[in-house]
Amino acid sequence: MRVLPWLACVAALALGCGQGDSDPNRPKTYPVTGTVTMGGAPVDGANVIFQLADGSRSSSGVTDASGKYTLSTFASEDGALPGEYRVAVMKYEKDAAASGEFDEKTYSEPDPNAASTGPKNLLPAQYANAQTSGLTATVKEESNTIDLTLEAGGEAAPQ
């Protein structure tokens, strides 16, 4: 008799997991893709964050070698909610030790007294904040292509 409640829980979980994007309580998202370029070249490995103008929700993606990104909100590459967005783009320097690119010959012990600065953003600083980036986008209730052109001097040119 103790097995029945356990089996019912397992069955309920299995059914819930299979629903995925068909959750009736989840707002509808729409596909969003685009390309991030700077100085005419694609930006590889950049984090792209779309923040709804009211701050209620965000969507994100990462660019590939060709600068292409696809946004995710609730599930991988499910898109974004329709609306007006402020956009942030940042690309952080890889930590050689964390990425497996450790070189014993050039390694030096970190200074324990030095202030931690964290990873270095390789793009102009203004783009790392959706409020100051100058990048905006409108996601419509359809498939969206939103290309982002960054300027080395920091001026944004969303397309």
PDB file of N, CA and C in Angstrom, residues 26-79:
ATOM      1  N   ARG A  26       2.342  29.516 -18.554  1.00  0.00           N
ATOM      2  CA  ARG A  26       3.543  30.225 -19.002  1.00  0.00           C
ATOM      3  C   ARG A  26       3.175  31.182 -20.139  1.00  0.00           C
ATOM      4  N   PRO A  27       3.625  32.443 -20.052  1.00  0.00           N
ATOM      5  CA  PRO A  27       3.352  33.378 -21.145  1.00  0.00           C
ATOM      6  C   PRO A  27       3.996  32.898 -22.453  1.00  0.00           C
ATOM      7  N   LYS A  28       3.385  33.233 -23.569  1.00  0.00           N
ATOM      8  CA  LYS A  28       3.872  32.825 -24.886  1.00  0.00           C
ATOM      9  C   LYS A  28       5.120  33.626 -25.245  1.00  0.00           C
ATOM     10  N   THR A  29       6.129  32.905 -25.718  1.00  0.00           N
ATOM     11  CA  THR A  29       7.352  33.543 -26.199  1.00  0.00           C
ATOM     12  C   THR A  29       7.423  33.414 -27.714  1.00  0.00           C
ATOM     13  N   TYR A  30       8.239  34.277 -28.331  1.00  0.00           N
ATOM     14  CA  TYR A  30       8.393  34.293 -29.785  1.00  0.00           C
ATOM     15  C   TYR A  30       9.882  34.227 -30.113  1.00  0.00           C
ATOM     16  N   PRO A  31      10.241  33.522 -31.199  1.00  0.00           N
ATOM     17  CA  PRO A  31      11.655  33.348 -31.540  1.00  0.00           C
ATOM     18  C   PRO A  31      12.370  34.686 -31.757  1.00  0.00           C
ATOM     19  N   VAL A  32      13.568  34.785 -31.179  1.00  0.00           N
ATOM     20  CA  VAL A  32      14.415  35.965 -31.380  1.00  0.00           C
ATOM     21  C   VAL A  32      15.829  35.484 -31.662  1.00  0.00           C
ATOM     22  N   THR A  33      16.342  35.865 -32.827  1.00  0.00           N
ATOM     23  CA  THR A  33      17.727  35.595 -33.193  1.00  0.00           C
ATOM     24  C   THR A  33      18.313  36.876 -33.752  1.00  0.00           C
ATOM     25  N   GLY A  34      19.605  36.894 -33.889  1.00  0.00           N
ATOM     26  CA  GLY A  34      20.271  38.046 -34.469  1.00  0.00           C
ATOM     27  C   GLY A  34      21.762  37.834 -34.463  1.00  0.00           C
ATOM     28  N   THR A  35      22.463  38.843 -34.913  1.00  0.00           N
ATOM     29  CA  THR A  35      23.917  38.803 -34.976  1.00  0.00           C
ATOM     30  C   THR A  35      24.477  40.032 -34.281  1.00  0.00           C
ATOM     31  N   VAL A  36      25.535  39.832 -33.492  1.00  0.00           N
ATOM     32  CA  VAL A  36      26.230  40.932 -32.835  1.00  0.00           C
ATOM     33  C   VAL A  36      27.542  41.146 -33.569  1.00  0.00           C
ATOM     34  N   THR A  37      27.768  42.383 -34.005  1.00  0.00           N
ATOM     35  CA  THR A  37      29.027  42.733 -34.665  1.00  0.00           C
ATOM     36  C   THR A  37      29.619  43.981 -34.017  1.00  0.00           C
ATOM     37  N   MET A  38      30.936  44.106 -34.136  1.00  0.00           N
ATOM     38  CA  MET A  38      31.635  45.312 -33.694  1.00  0.00           C
ATOM     39  C   MET A  38      32.741  45.578 -34.696  1.00  0.00           C
ATOM     40  N   GLY A  39      32.760  46.785 -35.230  1.00  0.00           N
ATOM     41  CA  GLY A  39      33.751  47.124 -36.241  1.00  0.00           C
ATOM     42  C   GLY A  39      33.615  46.258 -37.483  1.00  0.00           C
ATOM     43  N   GLY A  40      32.400  45.804 -37.781  1.00  0.00           N
ATOM     44  CA  GLY A  40      32.146  44.982 -38.953  1.00  0.00           C
ATOM     45  C   GLY A  40      32.443  43.503 -38.777  1.00  0.00           C
ATOM     46  N   ALA A  41      32.981  43.110 -37.607  1.00  0.00           N
ATOM     47  CA  ALA A  41      33.327  41.709 -37.366  1.00  0.00           C
ATOM     48  C   ALA A  41      32.351  41.091 -36.372  1.00  0.00           C
ATOM     49  N   PRO A  42      32.031  39.805 -36.544  1.00  0.00           N
ATOM     50  CA  PRO A  42      31.147  39.146 -35.574  1.00  0.00           C
ATOM     51  C   PRO A  42      31.814  39.059 -34.211  1.00  0.00           C
ATOM     52  N   VAL A  43      31.013  39.155 -33.163  1.00  0.00           N
ATOM     53  CA  VAL A  43      31.509  39.050 -31.793  1.00  0.00           C
ATOM     54  C   VAL A  43      31.182  37.647 -31.287  1.00  0.00           C
ATOM     55  N   ASP A  44      32.206  36.840 -31.069  1.00  0.00           N
ATOM     56  CA  ASP A  44      32.058  35.458 -30.604  1.00  0.00           C
ATOM     57  C   ASP A  44      32.083  35.410 -29.078  1.00  0.00           C
ATOM     58  N   GLY A  45      31.201  34.617 -28.484  1.00  0.00           N
ATOM     59  CA  GLY A  45      31.226  34.389 -27.041  1.00  0.00           C
ATOM     60  C   GLY A  45      30.686  35.525 -26.203  1.00  0.00           C
ATOM     61  N   ALA A  46      29.845  36.380 -26.779  1.00  0.00           N
ATOM     62  CA  ALA A  46      29.258  37.488 -26.021  1.00  0.00           C
ATOM     63  C   ALA A  46      27.935  37.049 -25.402  1.00  0.00           C
ATOM     64  N   ASN A  47      27.654  37.539 -24.218  1.00  0.00           N
ATOM     65  CA  ASN A  47      26.365  37.332 -23.560  1.00  0.00           C
ATOM     66  C   ASN A  47      25.446  38.469 -23.980  1.00  0.00           C
ATOM     67  N   VAL A  48      24.267  38.125 -24.472  1.00  0.00           N
ATOM     68  CA  VAL A  48      23.275  39.101 -24.907  1.00  0.00           C
ATOM     69  C   VAL A  48      22.094  38.994 -23.946  1.00  0.00           C
ATOM     70  N   ILE A  49      21.737  40.114 -23.313  1.00  0.00           N
ATOM     71  CA  ILE A  49      20.649  40.141 -22.341  1.00  0.00           C
ATOM     72  C   ILE A  49      19.597  41.146 -22.799  1.00  0.00           C
ATOM     73  N   PHE A  50      18.374  40.682 -22.980  1.00  0.00           N
ATOM     74  CA  PHE A  50      17.243  41.550 -23.282  1.00  0.00           C
ATOM     75  C   PHE A  50      16.459  41.717 -21.977  1.00  0.00           C
ATOM     76  N   GLN A  51      16.294  42.952 -21.505  1.00  0.00           N
ATOM     77  CA  GLN A  51      15.564  43.257 -20.270  1.00  0.00           C
ATOM     78  C   GLN A  51      14.310  44.037 -20.646  1.00  0.00           C
ATOM     79  N   LEU A  52      13.127  43.495 -20.315  1.00  0.00           N
ATOM     80  CA  LEU A  52      11.898  44.232 -20.600  1.00  0.00           C
ATOM     81  C   LEU A  52      12.006  45.635 -20.007  1.00  0.00           C
ATOM     82  N   ALA A  53      11.483  46.628 -20.710  1.00  0.00           N
ATOM     83  CA  ALA A  53      11.602  48.023 -20.276  1.00  0.00           C
ATOM     84  C   ALA A  53      11.049  48.237 -18.873  1.00  0.00           C
ATOM     85  N   ASP A  54      10.029  47.441 -18.478  1.00  0.00           N
ATOM     86  CA  ASP A  54       9.479  47.592 -17.126  1.00  0.00           C
ATOM     87  C   ASP A  54      10.277  46.797 -16.092  1.00  0.00           C
ATOM     88  N   GLY A  55      11.320  46.078 -16.534  1.00  0.00           N
ATOM     89  CA  GLY A  55      12.190  45.338 -15.628  1.00  0.00           C
ATOM     90  C   GLY A  55      11.623  44.023 -15.134  1.00  0.00           C
ATOM     91  N   SER A  56      10.463  43.604 -15.653  1.00  0.00           N
ATOM     92  CA  SER A  56       9.790  42.429 -15.110  1.00  0.00           C
ATOM     93  C   SER A  56      10.400  41.091 -15.522  1.00  0.00           C
ATOM     94  N   ARG A  57      11.069  41.021 -16.630  1.00  0.00           N
ATOM     95  CA  ARG A  57      11.598  39.741 -17.114  1.00  0.00           C
ATOM     96  C   ARG A  57      12.746  40.015 -18.067  1.00  0.00           C
ATOM     97  N   SER A  58      13.645  39.033 -18.173  1.00  0.00           N
ATOM     98  CA  SER A  58      14.732  39.147 -19.132  1.00  0.00           C
ATOM     99  C   SER A  58      14.885  37.848 -19.904  1.00  0.00           C
ATOM    100  N   SER A  59      15.563  37.942 -21.025  1.00  0.00           N
ATOM    101  CA  SER A  59      15.882  36.805 -21.878  1.00  0.00           C
ATOM    102  C   SER A  59      17.356  36.925 -22.231  1.00  0.00           C
ATOM    103  N   SER A  60      17.994  35.786 -22.508  1.00  0.00           N
ATOM    104  CA  SER A  60      19.428  35.852 -22.783  1.00  0.00           C
ATOM    105  C   SER A  60      19.856  34.833 -23.821  1.00  0.00           C
ATOM    106  N   GLY A  61      21.032  35.074 -24.370  1.00  0.00           N
ATOM    107  CA  GLY A  61      21.648  34.167 -25.324  1.00  0.00           C
ATOM    108  C   GLY A  61      23.141  34.426 -25.367  1.00  0.00           C
ATOM    109  N   VAL A  62      23.866  33.543 -26.044  1.00  0.00           N
ATOM    110  CA  VAL A  62      25.312  33.671 -26.193  1.00  0.00           C
ATOM    111  C   VAL A  62      25.631  33.576 -27.685  1.00  0.00           C
ATOM    112  N   THR A  63      26.504  34.452 -28.160  1.00  0.00           N
ATOM    113  CA  THR A  63      26.851  34.440 -29.579  1.00  0.00           C
ATOM    114  C   THR A  63      27.821  33.315 -29.904  1.00  0.00           C
ATOM    115  N   ASP A  64      27.700  32.814 -31.133  1.00  0.00           N
ATOM    116  CA  ASP A  64      28.631  31.798 -31.609  1.00  0.00           C
ATOM    117  C   ASP A  64      29.731  32.469 -32.429  1.00  0.00           C
ATOM    118  N   ALA A  65      30.552  31.693 -33.107  1.00  0.00           N
ATOM    119  CA  ALA A  65      31.694  32.226 -33.855  1.00  0.00           C
ATOM    120  C   ALA A  65      31.273  33.204 -34.952  1.00  0.00           C
ATOM    121  N   SER A  66      30.049  33.076 -35.459  1.00  0.00           N
ATOM    122  CA  SER A  66      29.575  33.994 -36.493  1.00  0.00           C
ATOM    123  C   SER A  66      28.818  35.180 -35.896  1.00  0.00           C
ATOM    124  N   GLY A  67      28.817  35.296 -34.558  1.00  0.00           N
ATOM    125  CA  GLY A  67      28.147  36.400 -33.879  1.00  0.00           C
ATOM    126  C   GLY A  67      26.661  36.188 -33.686  1.00  0.00           C
ATOM    127  N   LYS A  68      26.139  35.006 -34.079  1.00  0.00           N
ATOM    128  CA  LYS A  68      24.703  34.743 -33.990  1.00  0.00           C
ATOM    129  C   LYS A  68      24.306  34.318 -32.576  1.00  0.00           C
ATOM    130  N   TYR A  69      23.147  34.833 -32.127  1.00  0.00           N
ATOM    131  CA  TYR A  69      22.585  34.443 -30.833  1.00  0.00           C
ATOM    132  C   TYR A  69      21.129  34.040 -31.029  1.00  0.00           C
ATOM    133  N   THR A  70      20.608  33.266 -30.094  1.00  0.00           N
ATOM    134  CA  THR A  70      19.199  32.909 -30.017  1.00  0.00           C
ATOM    135  C   THR A  70      18.787  33.086 -28.560  1.00  0.00           C
ATOM    136  N   LEU A  71      17.707  33.819 -28.332  1.00  0.00           N
ATOM    137  CA  LEU A  71      17.293  34.111 -26.962  1.00  0.00           C
ATOM    138  C   LEU A  71      16.533  32.954 -26.308  1.00  0.00           C
ATOM    139  N   SER A  72      16.706  32.874 -24.990  1.00  0.00           N
ATOM    140  CA  SER A  72      15.999  31.913 -24.141  1.00  0.00           C
ATOM    141  C   SER A  72      15.370  32.669 -22.977  1.00  0.00           C
ATOM    142  N   THR A  73      14.139  32.291 -22.619  1.00  0.00           N
ATOM    143  CA  THR A  73      13.473  32.896 -21.468  1.00  0.00           C
ATOM    144  C   THR A  73      13.133  31.838 -20.427  1.00  0.00           C
ATOM    145  N   PHE A  74      12.303  30.866 -20.791  1.00  0.00           N
ATOM    146  CA  PHE A  74      11.887  29.812 -19.872  1.00  0.00           C
ATOM    147  C   PHE A  74      12.615  28.500 -20.151  1.00  0.00           C
ATOM    148  N   ALA A  75      12.926  28.263 -21.422  1.00  0.00           N
ATOM    149  CA  ALA A  75      13.591  27.037 -21.855  1.00  0.00           C
ATOM    150  C   ALA A  75      14.613  27.410 -22.925  1.00  0.00           C
ATOM    151  N   SER A  76      15.514  26.513 -23.206  1.00  0.00           N
ATOM    152  CA  SER A  76      16.570  26.773 -24.176  1.00  0.00           C
ATOM    153  C   SER A  76      16.005  27.192 -25.535  1.00  0.00           C
ATOM    154  N   GLU A  77      16.419  28.370 -25.968  1.00  0.00           N
ATOM    155  CA  GLU A  77      16.092  28.920 -27.287  1.00  0.00           C
ATOM    156  C   GLU A  77      14.592  29.035 -27.545  1.00  0.00           C
ATOM    157  N   ASP A  78      13.804  29.317 -26.496  1.00  0.00           N
ATOM    158  CA  ASP A  78      12.362  29.463 -26.671  1.00  0.00           C
ATOM    159  C   ASP A  78      11.950  30.873 -27.078  1.00  0.00           C
ATOM    160  N   GLY A  79      12.889  31.813 -27.107  1.00  0.00           N
ATOM    161  CA  GLY A  79      12.575  33.167 -27.530  1.00  0.00           C
ATOM    162  C   GLY A  79      12.338  34.101 -26.360  1.00  0.00           C
TER     163      GLY A  79
END
